[in-house]
Amino acid sequence: MYRTNTCGELRLANVGQTVTLAGWVQRSRDLGGMTFIDLRDRYGITQLAFNMETNAPLCEQARKLGREYVVQVTGKVIERSSKNTKIPTGEIEIEVTNLNILNEAKVPPFTIEDQSDGGDDIRMKYRYLDIRRNPVKNNLVMRHRMAMLVRNYLSDRDFLEIETPMLIKSTPEGARDFVVPSRMNPGEFYALPQSPQQYKQLLMVAGMDRYFQIVRCFRDEDLRADRQPEFTQIDCVRRSGQAPL
């Protein structure tokens, strides 16, 4: 078991419990007799405390941790003497008794902070690091929640989510198609759908009178402020004559 709790979960009610956490090293503060580490996962940040007087070897090990090291710690939840009201876990810290370095890390090419010093190009190159930042992570969380709201709302009204094919025959629409060569049929191609609307009539005839999907669309056209080669569309169809949503 890599963890018993997340880094955004523990509160004063957990004081006295022995827990195991795992995550990335956000930052380290060496105060001589004490070393403090901020441990981060996608749920939040928890402060770790290492005491030179009680366990000098462990404290020395903690001082060598760099940013984005992946570590696992076990320790007791204690109340912080200097509380941080800016984070939900700011009233407690972990008095660490065991430290396990799961993976070392090189110095990141940009700081993994809300306000990063990395430009767009370098953050896109290292997208897996950029996603660790709260602004990007929060966007993904919001998108997930919006998609779940759409699914729950429409499902409660008897809509079916039906997935339609991605590899289709090219159809004339407002933009050029992206094409995919067929290995089984040399010289022939599939097209990626510009939208799923061509399947609506087929689904209606098949009796799927209430249908929706959250689907990717592909259009080979010049970039504009509100256009890109691929985007997500909520496609929703209700046979005419039925009650409104």
JSON list of C-alpha atoms in Angstrom, two decimals:
[
{"chain": "A", "resi": 1, "resn": "MET", "atom": "CA", "xyz": [0.00, 0.00, 0.00]},
{"chain": "A", "resi": 2, "resn": "TYR", "atom": "CA", "xyz": [1.56, 3.27, -1.14]},
{"chain": "A", "resi": 3, "resn": "ARG", "atom": "CA", "xyz": [-0.68, 5.47, 1.00]},
{"chain": "A", "resi": 4, "resn": "THR", "atom": "CA", "xyz": [-3.42, 5.39, 3.59]},
{"chain": "A", "resi": 5, "resn": "ASN", "atom": "CA", "xyz": [-4.50, 8.98, 2.93]},
{"chain": "A", "resi": 6, "resn": "THR", "atom": "CA", "xyz": [-4.08, 11.69, 0.30]},
{"chain": "A", "resi": 7, "resn": "CYS", "atom": "CA", "xyz": [-2.10, 14.88, 0.79]},
{"chain": "A", "resi": 8, "resn": "GLY", "atom": "CA", "xyz": [-5.27, 16.98, 0.89]},
{"chain": "A", "resi": 9, "resn": "GLU", "atom": "CA", "xyz": [-7.24, 14.88, 3.34]},
{"chain": "A", "resi": 10, "resn": "LEU", "atom": "CA", "xyz": [-5.85, 15.13, 6.88]},
{"chain": "A", "resi": 11, "resn": "ARG", "atom": "CA", "xyz": [-7.27, 17.53, 9.48]},
{"chain": "A", "resi": 12, "resn": "LEU", "atom": "CA", "xyz": [-7.10, 18.16, 13.24]},
{"chain": "A", "resi": 13, "resn": "ALA", "atom": "CA", "xyz": [-9.51, 15.26, 13.75]},
{"chain": "A", "resi": 14, "resn": "ASN", "atom": "CA", "xyz": [-6.72, 12.94, 12.52]},
{"chain": "A", "resi": 15, "resn": "VAL", "atom": "CA", "xyz": [-4.16, 14.06, 15.14]},
{"chain": "A", "resi": 16, "resn": "GLY", "atom": "CA", "xyz": [-2.54, 11.02, 16.75]},
{"chain": "A", "resi": 17, "resn": "GLN", "atom": "CA", "xyz": [-3.09, 8.70, 13.79]},
{"chain": "A", "resi": 18, "resn": "THR", "atom": "CA", "xyz": [-0.20, 6.95, 12.03]},
{"chain": "A", "resi": 19, "resn": "VAL", "atom": "CA", "xyz": [-0.53, 7.46, 8.29]},
{"chain": "A", "resi": 20, "resn": "THR", "atom": "CA", "xyz": [1.33, 6.77, 5.05]},
{"chain": "A", "resi": 21, "resn": "LEU", "atom": "CA", "xyz": [1.45, 9.39, 2.30]},
{"chain": "A", "resi": 22, "resn": "ALA", "atom": "CA", "xyz": [3.02, 9.42, -1.16]},
{"chain": "A", "resi": 23, "resn": "GLY", "atom": "CA", "xyz": [3.59, 12.24, -3.59]},
{"chain": "A", "resi": 24, "resn": "TRP", "atom": "CA", "xyz": [5.94, 14.80, -5.10]},
{"chain": "A", "resi": 25, "resn": "VAL", "atom": "CA", "xyz": [8.26, 17.07, -3.14]},
{"chain": "A", "resi": 26, "resn": "GLN", "atom": "CA", "xyz": [6.96, 20.60, -3.68]},
{"chain": "A", "resi": 27, "resn": "ARG", "atom": "CA", "xyz": [9.57, 22.48, -1.64]},
{"chain": "A", "resi": 28, "resn": "SER", "atom": "CA", "xyz": [12.00, 22.01, 1.24]},
{"chain": "A", "resi": 29, "resn": "ARG", "atom": "CA", "xyz": [12.91, 24.31, 4.14]},
{"chain": "A", "resi": 30, "resn": "ASP", "atom": "CA", "xyz": [16.00, 23.59, 6.24]},
{"chain": "A", "resi": 31, "resn": "LEU", "atom": "CA", "xyz": [15.88, 25.42, 9.60]},
{"chain": "A", "resi": 32, "resn": "GLY", "atom": "CA", "xyz": [18.92, 23.77, 11.14]},
{"chain": "A", "resi": 33, "resn": "GLY", "atom": "CA", "xyz": [17.45, 21.51, 13.79]},
{"chain": "A", "resi": 34, "resn": "MET", "atom": "CA", "xyz": [14.26, 20.97, 11.76]},
{"chain": "A", "resi": 35, "resn": "THR", "atom": "CA", "xyz": [13.60, 20.27, 8.10]},
{"chain": "A", "resi": 36, "resn": "PHE", "atom": "CA", "xyz": [10.15, 20.77, 6.60]},
{"chain": "A", "resi": 37, "resn": "ILE", "atom": "CA", "xyz": [9.00, 19.25, 3.31]},
{"chain": "A", "resi": 38, "resn": "ASP", "atom": "CA", "xyz": [5.81, 20.14, 1.45]},
{"chain": "A", "resi": 39, "resn": "LEU", "atom": "CA", "xyz": [4.48, 16.90, -0.06]},
{"chain": "A", "resi": 40, "resn": "ARG", "atom": "CA", "xyz": [2.03, 17.26, -2.95]},
{"chain": "A", "resi": 41, "resn": "ASP", "atom": "CA", "xyz": [-0.36, 15.03, -4.85]},
{"chain": "A", "resi": 42, "resn": "ARG", "atom": "CA", "xyz": [-3.35, 16.00, -6.99]},
{"chain": "A", "resi": 43, "resn": "TYR", "atom": "CA", "xyz": [-5.51, 16.33, -3.88]},
{"chain": "A", "resi": 44, "resn": "GLY", "atom": "CA", "xyz": [-3.41, 18.91, -2.02]},
{"chain": "A", "resi": 45, "resn": "ILE", "atom": "CA", "xyz": [-0.29, 19.55, 0.07]},
{"chain": "A", "resi": 46, "resn": "THR", "atom": "CA", "xyz": [0.73, 18.23, 3.49]},
{"chain": "A", "resi": 47, "resn": "GLN", "atom": "CA", "xyz": [3.73, 19.43, 5.48]},
{"chain": "A", "resi": 48, "resn": "LEU", "atom": "CA", "xyz": [6.25, 16.85, 6.67]},
{"chain": "A", "resi": 49, "resn": "ALA", "atom": "CA", "xyz": [8.45, 17.49, 9.72]},
{"chain": "A", "resi": 50, "resn": "PHE", "atom": "CA", "xyz": [11.90, 15.98, 10.32]},
{"chain": "A", "resi": 51, "resn": "ASN", "atom": "CA", "xyz": [13.66, 16.58, 13.65]},
{"chain": "A", "resi": 52, "resn": "MET", "atom": "CA", "xyz": [17.45, 16.43, 13.88]},
{"chain": "A", "resi": 53, "resn": "GLU", "atom": "CA", "xyz": [17.33, 15.72, 17.63]},
{"chain": "A", "resi": 54, "resn": "THR", "atom": "CA", "xyz": [15.01, 12.72, 17.45]},
{"chain": "A", "resi": 55, "resn": "ASN", "atom": "CA", "xyz": [16.25, 11.14, 14.18]},
{"chain": "A", "resi": 56, "resn": "ALA", "atom": "CA", "xyz": [19.34, 12.75, 12.68]},
{"chain": "A", "resi": 57, "resn": "PRO", "atom": "CA", "xyz": [19.90, 10.19, 9.86]},
{"chain": "A", "resi": 58, "resn": "LEU", "atom": "CA", "xyz": [16.32, 10.59, 8.67]},
{"chain": "A", "resi": 59, "resn": "CYS", "atom": "CA", "xyz": [16.61, 14.38, 8.79]},
{"chain": "A", "resi": 60, "resn": "GLU", "atom": "CA", "xyz": [19.83, 14.26, 6.76]},
{"chain": "A", "resi": 61, "resn": "GLN", "atom": "CA", "xyz": [18.10, 12.06, 4.20]},
{"chain": "A", "resi": 62, "resn": "ALA", "atom": "CA", "xyz": [15.24, 14.56, 3.95]},
{"chain": "A", "resi": 63, "resn": "ARG", "atom": "CA", "xyz": [17.66, 17.44, 3.36]},
{"chain": "A", "resi": 64, "resn": "LYS", "atom": "CA", "xyz": [18.84, 15.75, 0.15]},
{"chain": "A", "resi": 65, "resn": "LEU", "atom": "CA", "xyz": [15.39, 15.63, -1.42]},
{"chain": "A", "resi": 66, "resn": "GLY", "atom": "CA", "xyz": [14.95, 17.76, -4.54]},
{"chain": "A", "resi": 67, "resn": "ARG", "atom": "CA", "xyz": [11.88, 19.20, -6.20]},
{"chain": "A", "resi": 68, "resn": "GLU", "atom": "CA", "xyz": [9.57, 16.62, -7.77]},
{"chain": "A", "resi": 69, "resn": "TYR", "atom": "CA", "xyz": [11.24, 13.67, -6.04]},
{"chain": "A", "resi": 70, "resn": "VAL", "atom": "CA", "xyz": [8.59, 10.98, -5.57]},
{"chain": "A", "resi": 71, "resn": "VAL", "atom": "CA", "xyz": [8.59, 9.85, -1.95]},
{"chain": "A", "resi": 72, "resn": "GLN", "atom": "CA", "xyz": [6.59, 7.74, 0.47]},
{"chain": "A", "resi": 73, "resn": "VAL", "atom": "CA", "xyz": [6.51, 8.63, 4.15]},
{"chain": "A", "resi": 74, "resn": "THR", "atom": "CA", "xyz": [5.04, 7.14, 7.29]},
{"chain": "A", "resi": 75, "resn": "GLY", "atom": "CA", "xyz": [4.52, 9.12, 10.47]},
{"chain": "A", "resi": 76, "resn": "LYS", "atom": "CA", "xyz": [2.16, 10.49, 13.10]},
{"chain": "A", "resi": 77, "resn": "VAL", "atom": "CA", "xyz": [-0.27, 13.33, 12.48]},
{"chain": "A", "resi": 78, "resn": "ILE", "atom": "CA", "xyz": [0.43, 16.19, 14.91]},
{"chain": "A", "resi": 79, "resn": "GLU", "atom": "CA", "xyz": [-0.94, 19.70, 15.34]},
{"chain": "A", "resi": 80, "resn": "ARG", "atom": "CA", "xyz": [1.20, 22.43, 13.84]},
{"chain": "A", "resi": 81, "resn": "SER", "atom": "CA", "xyz": [2.55, 25.09, 16.16]},
{"chain": "A", "resi": 82, "resn": "SER", "atom": "CA", "xyz": [2.53, 27.62, 13.29]},
{"chain": "A", "resi": 83, "resn": "LYS", "atom": "CA", "xyz": [-0.64, 27.07, 11.30]},
{"chain": "A", "resi": 84, "resn": "ASN", "atom": "CA", "xyz": [-1.11, 27.89, 7.62]},
{"chain": "A", "resi": 85, "resn": "THR", "atom": "CA", "xyz": [-4.67, 29.04, 6.99]},
{"chain": "A", "resi": 86, "resn": "LYS", "atom": "CA", "xyz": [-4.12, 29.22, 3.22]},
{"chain": "A", "resi": 87, "resn": "ILE", "atom": "CA", "xyz": [-4.36, 25.45, 2.71]},
{"chain": "A", "resi": 88, "resn": "PRO", "atom": "CA", "xyz": [-6.95, 22.96, 4.05]},
{"chain": "A", "resi": 89, "resn": "THR", "atom": "CA", "xyz": [-4.26, 20.83, 5.73]},
{"chain": "A", "resi": 90, "resn": "GLY", "atom": "CA", "xyz": [-2.54, 23.84, 7.30]},
{"chain": "A", "resi": 91, "resn": "GLU", "atom": "CA", "xyz": [-3.39, 22.95, 10.90]},
{"chain": "A", "resi": 92, "resn": "ILE", "atom": "CA", "xyz": [-1.50, 19.66, 10.94]},
{"chain": "A", "resi": 93, "resn": "GLU", "atom": "CA", "xyz": [1.80, 18.14, 9.86]},
{"chain": "A", "resi": 94, "resn": "ILE", "atom": "CA", "xyz": [3.32, 14.68, 9.73]},
{"chain": "A", "resi": 95, "resn": "GLU", "atom": "CA", "xyz": [6.07, 13.80, 12.20]},
{"chain": "A", "resi": 96, "resn": "VAL", "atom": "CA", "xyz": [7.92, 11.44, 9.88]},
{"chain": "A", "resi": 97, "resn": "THR", "atom": "CA", "xyz": [9.34, 8.15, 11.16]},
{"chain": "A", "resi": 98, "resn": "ASN", "atom": "CA", "xyz": [10.09, 6.49, 7.83]},
{"chain": "A", "resi": 99, "resn": "LEU", "atom": "CA", "xyz": [11.08, 7.91, 4.43]},
{"chain": "A", "resi": 100, "resn": "ASN", "atom": "CA", "xyz": [11.20, 5.91, 1.20]},
{"chain": "A", "resi": 101, "resn": "ILE", "atom": "CA", "xyz": [12.43, 7.56, -2.01]},
{"chain": "A", "resi": 102, "resn": "LEU", "atom": "CA", "xyz": [10.38, 5.99, -4.80]},
{"chain": "A", "resi": 103, "resn": "ASN", "atom": "CA", "xyz": [11.99, 7.96, -7.61]},
{"chain": "A", "resi": 104, "resn": "GLU", "atom": "CA", "xyz": [14.57, 10.71, -7.87]},
{"chain": "A", "resi": 105, "resn": "ALA", "atom": "CA", "xyz": [14.03, 13.62, -10.27]},
{"chain": "A", "resi": 106, "resn": "LYS", "atom": "CA", "xyz": [16.18, 16.01, -12.23]},
{"chain": "A", "resi": 107, "resn": "VAL", "atom": "CA", "xyz": [15.66, 19.73, -11.72]},
{"chain": "A", "resi": 108, "resn": "PRO", "atom": "CA", "xyz": [12.39, 20.52, -13.55]},
{"chain": "A", "resi": 109, "resn": "PRO", "atom": "CA", "xyz": [12.68, 22.70, -16.69]},
{"chain": "A", "resi": 110, "resn": "PHE", "atom": "CA", "xyz": [10.17, 25.11, -15.10]},
{"chain": "A", "resi": 111, "resn": "THR", "atom": "CA", "xyz": [8.72, 25.54, -11.63]},
{"chain": "A", "resi": 112, "resn": "ILE", "atom": "CA", "xyz": [5.67, 23.40, -10.83]},
{"chain": "A", "resi": 113, "resn": "GLU", "atom": "CA", "xyz": [3.77, 26.31, -9.30]},
{"chain": "A", "resi": 114, "resn": "ASP", "atom": "CA", "xyz": [0.47, 28.09, -9.99]},
{"chain": "A", "resi": 115, "resn": "GLN", "atom": "CA", "xyz": [2.46, 30.99, -11.46]},
{"chain": "A", "resi": 116, "resn": "SER", "atom": "CA", "xyz": [5.13, 29.15, -13.43]},
{"chain": "A", "resi": 117, "resn": "ASP", "atom": "CA", "xyz": [8.26, 30.65, -15.00]},
{"chain": "A", "resi": 118, "resn": "GLY", "atom": "CA", "xyz": [7.86, 28.41, -18.06]},
{"chain": "A", "resi": 119, "resn": "GLY", "atom": "CA", "xyz": [6.62, 29.74, -21.39]},
{"chain": "A", "resi": 120, "resn": "ASP", "atom": "CA", "xyz": [4.01, 28.02, -23.54]},
{"chain": "A", "resi": 121, "resn": "ASP", "atom": "CA", "xyz": [6.53, 26.16, -25.71]},
{"chain": "A", "resi": 122, "resn": "ILE", "atom": "CA", "xyz": [8.45, 24.54, -22.89]},
{"chain": "A", "resi": 123, "resn": "ARG", "atom": "CA", "xyz": [5.30, 23.73, -20.92]},
{"chain": "A", "resi": 124, "resn": "MET", "atom": "CA", "xyz": [3.81, 22.00, -23.97]},
{"chain": "A", "resi": 125, "resn": "LYS", "atom": "CA", "xyz": [7.03, 20.05, -24.50]},
{"chain": "A", "resi": 126, "resn": "TYR", "atom": "CA", "xyz": [6.85, 18.81, -20.91]},
{"chain": "A", "resi": 127, "resn": "ARG", "atom": "CA", "xyz": [3.07, 18.59, -20.75]},
{"chain": "A", "resi": 128, "resn": "TYR", "atom": "CA", "xyz": [3.16, 15.78, -18.18]},
{"chain": "A", "resi": 129, "resn": "LEU", "atom": "CA", "xyz": [4.83, 18.24, -15.79]},
{"chain": "A", "resi": 130, "resn": "ASP", "atom": "CA", "xyz": [2.53, 21.11, -16.70]},
{"chain": "A", "resi": 131, "resn": "ILE", "atom": "CA", "xyz": [-0.54, 19.01, -15.83]},
{"chain": "A", "resi": 132, "resn": "ARG", "atom": "CA", "xyz": [0.77, 18.74, -12.25]},
{"chain": "A", "resi": 133, "resn": "ARG", "atom": "CA", "xyz": [0.20, 22.50, -11.85]},
{"chain": "A", "resi": 134, "resn": "ASN", "atom": "CA", "xyz": [-3.07, 23.51, -10.16]},
{"chain": "A", "resi": 135, "resn": "PRO", "atom": "CA", "xyz": [-4.43, 25.73, -12.99]},
{"chain": "A", "resi": 136, "resn": "VAL", "atom": "CA", "xyz": [-4.14, 22.92, -15.56]},
{"chain": "A", "resi": 137, "resn": "LYS", "atom": "CA", "xyz": [-5.25, 20.20, -13.14]},
{"chain": "A", "resi": 138, "resn": "ASN", "atom": "CA", "xyz": [-8.28, 22.26, -12.10]},
{"chain": "A", "resi": 139, "resn": "ASN", "atom": "CA", "xyz": [-9.30, 22.70, -15.74]},
{"chain": "A", "resi": 140, "resn": "LEU", "atom": "CA", "xyz": [-9.27, 18.92, -16.20]},
{"chain": "A", "resi": 141, "resn": "VAL", "atom": "CA", "xyz": [-11.30, 18.46, -13.02]},
{"chain": "A", "resi": 142, "resn": "MET", "atom": "CA", "xyz": [-13.85, 21.06, -14.17]},
{"chain": "A", "resi": 143, "resn": "ARG", "atom": "CA", "xyz": [-14.16, 19.42, -17.59]},
{"chain": "A", "resi": 144, "resn": "HIS", "atom": "CA", "xyz": [-14.79, 16.05, -15.95]},
{"chain": "A", "resi": 145, "resn": "ARG", "atom": "CA", "xyz": [-17.47, 17.51, -13.69]},
{"chain": "A", "resi": 146, "resn": "MET", "atom": "CA", "xyz": [-19.18, 19.28, -16.58]},
{"chain": "A", "resi": 147, "resn": "ALA", "atom": "CA", "xyz": [-19.21, 16.07, -18.61]},
{"chain": "A", "resi": 148, "resn": "MET", "atom": "CA", "xyz": [-20.70, 14.16, -15.67]},
{"chain": "A", "resi": 149, "resn": "LEU", "atom": "CA", "xyz": [-23.40, 16.83, -15.21]},
{"chain": "A", "resi": 150, "resn": "VAL", "atom": "CA", "xyz": [-24.31, 16.54, -18.90]},
{"chain": "A", "resi": 151, "resn": "ARG", "atom": "CA", "xyz": [-24.42, 12.74, -18.73]},
{"chain": "A", "resi": 152, "resn": "ASN", "atom": "CA", "xyz": [-26.47, 12.63, -15.53]},
{"chain": "A", "resi": 153, "resn": "TYR", "atom": "CA", "xyz": [-28.92, 15.31, -16.71]},
{"chain": "A", "resi": 154, "resn": "LEU", "atom": "CA", "xyz": [-29.59, 13.68, -20.08]},
{"chain": "A", "resi": 155, "resn": "SER", "atom": "CA", "xyz": [-29.61, 10.14, -18.71]},
{"chain": "A", "resi": 156, "resn": "ASP", "atom": "CA", "xyz": [-32.30, 11.15, -16.21]},
{"chain": "A", "resi": 157, "resn": "ARG", "atom": "CA", "xyz": [-34.38, 12.23, -19.21]},
{"chain": "A", "resi": 158, "resn": "ASP", "atom": "CA", "xyz": [-34.04, 8.90, -21.06]},
{"chain": "A", "resi": 159, "resn": "PHE", "atom": "CA", "xyz": [-31.28, 9.97, -23.44]},
{"chain": "A", "resi": 160, "resn": "LEU", "atom": "CA", "xyz": [-28.82, 7.27, -24.48]},
{"chain": "A", "resi": 161, "resn": "GLU", "atom": "CA", "xyz": [-25.12, 8.01, -24.91]},
{"chain": "A", "resi": 162, "resn": "ILE", "atom": "CA", "xyz": [-24.17, 6.29, -28.16]},
{"chain": "A", "resi": 163, "resn": "GLU", "atom": "CA", "xyz": [-20.62, 6.24, -29.52]},
{"chain": "A", "resi": 164, "resn": "THR", "atom": "CA", "xyz": [-20.34, 6.71, -33.29]},
{"chain": "A", "resi": 165, "resn": "PRO", "atom": "CA", "xyz": [-17.39, 5.63, -35.50]},
{"chain": "A", "resi": 166, "resn": "MET", "atom": "CA", "xyz": [-14.23, 7.69, -35.90]},
{"chain": "A", "resi": 167, "resn": "LEU", "atom": "CA", "xyz": [-13.13, 6.11, -39.18]},
{"chain": "A", "resi": 168, "resn": "ILE", "atom": "CA", "xyz": [-15.80, 7.02, -41.74]},
{"chain": "A", "resi": 169, "resn": "LYS", "atom": "CA", "xyz": [-16.35, 7.74, -45.41]},
{"chain": "A", "resi": 170, "resn": "SER", "atom": "CA", "xyz": [-15.53, 11.29, -46.43]},
{"chain": "A", "resi": 171, "resn": "THR", "atom": "CA", "xyz": [-18.60, 13.55, -46.65]},
{"chain": "A", "resi": 172, "resn": "PRO", "atom": "CA", "xyz": [-18.80, 17.09, -48.06]},
{"chain": "A", "resi": 173, "resn": "GLU", "atom": "CA", "xyz": [-18.95, 19.64, -45.27]},
{"chain": "A", "resi": 174, "resn": "GLY", "atom": "CA", "xyz": [-17.56, 23.07, -44.53]},
{"chain": "A", "resi": 175, "resn": "ALA", "atom": "CA", "xyz": [-13.90, 22.09, -44.02]},
{"chain": "A", "resi": 176, "resn": "ARG", "atom": "CA", "xyz": [-11.34, 19.65, -45.37]},
{"chain": "A", "resi": 177, "resn": "ASP", "atom": "CA", "xyz": [-11.19, 16.18, -43.88]},
{"chain": "A", "resi": 178, "resn": "PHE", "atom": "CA", "xyz": [-8.28, 14.63, -42.08]},
{"chain": "A", "resi": 179, "resn": "VAL", "atom": "CA", "xyz": [-7.63, 11.31, -43.84]},
{"chain": "A", "resi": 180, "resn": "VAL", "atom": "CA", "xyz": [-6.22, 8.02, -42.54]},
{"chain": "A", "resi": 181, "resn": "PRO", "atom": "CA", "xyz": [-4.75, 5.52, -45.04]},
{"chain": "A", "resi": 182, "resn": "SER", "atom": "CA", "xyz": [-6.22, 2.03, -45.02]},
{"chain": "A", "resi": 183, "resn": "ARG", "atom": "CA", "xyz": [-3.61, -0.73, -44.66]},
{"chain": "A", "resi": 184, "resn": "MET", "atom": "CA", "xyz": [-6.06, -3.39, -45.82]},
{"chain": "A", "resi": 185, "resn": "ASN", "atom": "CA", "xyz": [-7.08, -1.41, -48.92]},
{"chain": "A", "resi": 186, "resn": "PRO", "atom": "CA", "xyz": [-4.00, 0.28, -50.44]},
{"chain": "A", "resi": 187, "resn": "GLY", "atom": "CA", "xyz": [-4.72, 3.62, -52.06]},
{"chain": "A", "resi": 188, "resn": "GLU", "atom": "CA", "xyz": [-7.95, 4.12, -50.11]},
{"chain": "A", "resi": 189, "resn": "PHE", "atom": "CA", "xyz": [-8.52, 6.26, -47.05]},
{"chain": "A", "resi": 190, "resn": "TYR", "atom": "CA", "xyz": [-10.82, 6.77, -44.11]},
{"chain": "A", "resi": 191, "resn": "ALA", "atom": "CA", "xyz": [-11.81, 10.26, -43.02]},
{"chain": "A", "resi": 192, "resn": "LEU", "atom": "CA", "xyz": [-12.01, 11.55, -39.46]},
{"chain": "A", "resi": 193, "resn": "PRO", "atom": "CA", "xyz": [-15.48, 12.98, -38.70]},
{"chain": "A", "resi": 194, "resn": "GLN", "atom": "CA", "xyz": [-15.93, 16.74, -38.77]},
{"chain": "A", "resi": 195, "resn": "SER", "atom": "CA", "xyz": [-19.04, 16.20, -36.62]},
{"chain": "A", "resi": 196, "resn": "PRO", "atom": "CA", "xyz": [-21.24, 13.20, -35.70]},
{"chain": "A", "resi": 197, "resn": "GLN", "atom": "CA", "xyz": [-24.41, 14.73, -37.14]},
{"chain": "A", "resi": 198, "resn": "GLN", "atom": "CA", "xyz": [-24.45, 12.45, -40.20]},
{"chain": "A", "resi": 199, "resn": "TYR", "atom": "CA", "xyz": [-25.32, 9.57, -37.87]},
{"chain": "A", "resi": 200, "resn": "LYS", "atom": "CA", "xyz": [-28.31, 11.32, -36.33]},
{"chain": "A", "resi": 201, "resn": "GLN", "atom": "CA", "xyz": [-30.76, 10.25, -39.03]},
{"chain": "A", "resi": 202, "resn": "LEU", "atom": "CA", "xyz": [-29.56, 6.65, -38.86]},
{"chain": "A", "resi": 203, "resn": "LEU", "atom": "CA", "xyz": [-30.05, 6.59, -35.10]},
{"chain": "A", "resi": 204, "resn": "MET", "atom": "CA", "xyz": [-33.52, 8.14, -35.36]},
{"chain": "A", "resi": 205, "resn": "VAL", "atom": "CA", "xyz": [-34.60, 5.55, -37.96]},
{"chain": "A", "resi": 206, "resn": "ALA", "atom": "CA", "xyz": [-33.18, 2.83, -35.68]},
{"chain": "A", "resi": 207, "resn": "GLY", "atom": "CA", "xyz": [-35.48, 3.97, -32.88]},
{"chain": "A", "resi": 208, "resn": "MET", "atom": "CA", "xyz": [-32.94, 5.84, -30.77]},
{"chain": "A", "resi": 209, "resn": "ASP", "atom": "CA", "xyz": [-35.29, 8.81, -30.34]},
{"chain": "A", "resi": 210, "resn": "ARG", "atom": "CA", "xyz": [-33.17, 10.45, -27.61]},
{"chain": "A", "resi": 211, "resn": "TYR", "atom": "CA", "xyz": [-29.43, 10.30, -28.21]},
{"chain": "A", "resi": 212, "resn": "PHE", "atom": "CA", "xyz": [-26.34, 12.23, -27.18]},
{"chain": "A", "resi": 213, "resn": "GLN", "atom": "CA", "xyz": [-22.60, 11.95, -27.10]},
{"chain": "A", "resi": 214, "resn": "ILE", "atom": "CA", "xyz": [-19.61, 13.99, -25.99]},
{"chain": "A", "resi": 215, "resn": "VAL", "atom": "CA", "xyz": [-17.47, 13.52, -29.05]},
{"chain": "A", "resi": 216, "resn": "ARG", "atom": "CA", "xyz": [-14.26, 14.65, -30.74]},
{"chain": "A", "resi": 217, "resn": "CYS", "atom": "CA", "xyz": [-14.53, 16.46, -34.07]},
{"chain": "A", "resi": 218, "resn": "PHE", "atom": "CA", "xyz": [-11.73, 16.99, -36.60]},
{"chain": "A", "resi": 219, "resn": "ARG", "atom": "CA", "xyz": [-11.50, 19.77, -39.19]},
{"chain": "A", "resi": 220, "resn": "ASP", "atom": "CA", "xyz": [-8.50, 20.44, -41.38]},
{"chain": "A", "resi": 221, "resn": "GLU", "atom": "CA", "xyz": [-8.79, 24.22, -41.57]},
{"chain": "A", "resi": 222, "resn": "ASP", "atom": "CA", "xyz": [-6.68, 27.25, -40.80]},
{"chain": "A", "resi": 223, "resn": "LEU", "atom": "CA", "xyz": [-6.32, 28.16, -37.14]},
{"chain": "A", "resi": 224, "resn": "ARG", "atom": "CA", "xyz": [-8.43, 31.02, -35.80]},
{"chain": "A", "resi": 225, "resn": "ALA", "atom": "CA", "xyz": [-9.17, 32.39, -32.37]},
{"chain": "A", "resi": 226, "resn": "ASP", "atom": "CA", "xyz": [-12.13, 30.02, -31.95]},
{"chain": "A", "resi": 227, "resn": "ARG", "atom": "CA", "xyz": [-11.00, 27.14, -34.19]},
{"chain": "A", "resi": 228, "resn": "GLN", "atom": "CA", "xyz": [-8.48, 24.34, -33.88]},
{"chain": "A", "resi": 229, "resn": "PRO", "atom": "CA", "xyz": [-7.91, 21.04, -35.73]},
{"chain": "A", "resi": 230, "resn": "GLU", "atom": "CA", "xyz": [-9.78, 19.00, -33.09]},
{"chain": "A", "resi": 231, "resn": "PHE", "atom": "CA", "xyz": [-12.34, 19.94, -30.47]},
{"chain": "A", "resi": 232, "resn": "THR", "atom": "CA", "xyz": [-15.04, 18.38, -28.30]},
{"chain": "A", "resi": 233, "resn": "GLN", "atom": "CA", "xyz": [-18.71, 18.76, -29.15]},
{"chain": "A", "resi": 234, "resn": "ILE", "atom": "CA", "xyz": [-21.82, 17.82, -27.17]},
{"chain": "A", "resi": 235, "resn": "ASP", "atom": "CA", "xyz": [-24.14, 16.32, -29.78]},
{"chain": "A", "resi": 236, "resn": "CYS", "atom": "CA", "xyz": [-27.74, 15.94, -28.64]},
{"chain": "A", "resi": 237, "resn": "VAL", "atom": "CA", "xyz": [-30.85, 14.88, -30.61]},
{"chain": "A", "resi": 238, "resn": "ARG", "atom": "CA", "xyz": [-34.49, 14.57, -29.57]},
{"chain": "A", "resi": 239, "resn": "ARG", "atom": "CA", "xyz": [-37.15, 13.43, -32.04]},
{"chain": "A", "resi": 240, "resn": "SER", "atom": "CA", "xyz": [-39.58, 16.27, -32.80]},
{"chain": "A", "resi": 241, "resn": "GLY", "atom": "CA", "xyz": [-42.94, 16.16, -31.11]},
{"chain": "A", "resi": 242, "resn": "GLN", "atom": "CA", "xyz": [-41.56, 14.98, -27.74]},
{"chain": "A", "resi": 243, "resn": "ALA", "atom": "CA", "xyz": [-41.74, 16.93, -24.51]},
{"chain": "A", "resi": 244, "resn": "PRO", "atom": "CA", "xyz": [-39.03, 19.59, -24.02]},
{"chain": "A", "resi": 245, "resn": "LEU", "atom": "CA", "xyz": [-35.97, 18.87, -21.86]}
]
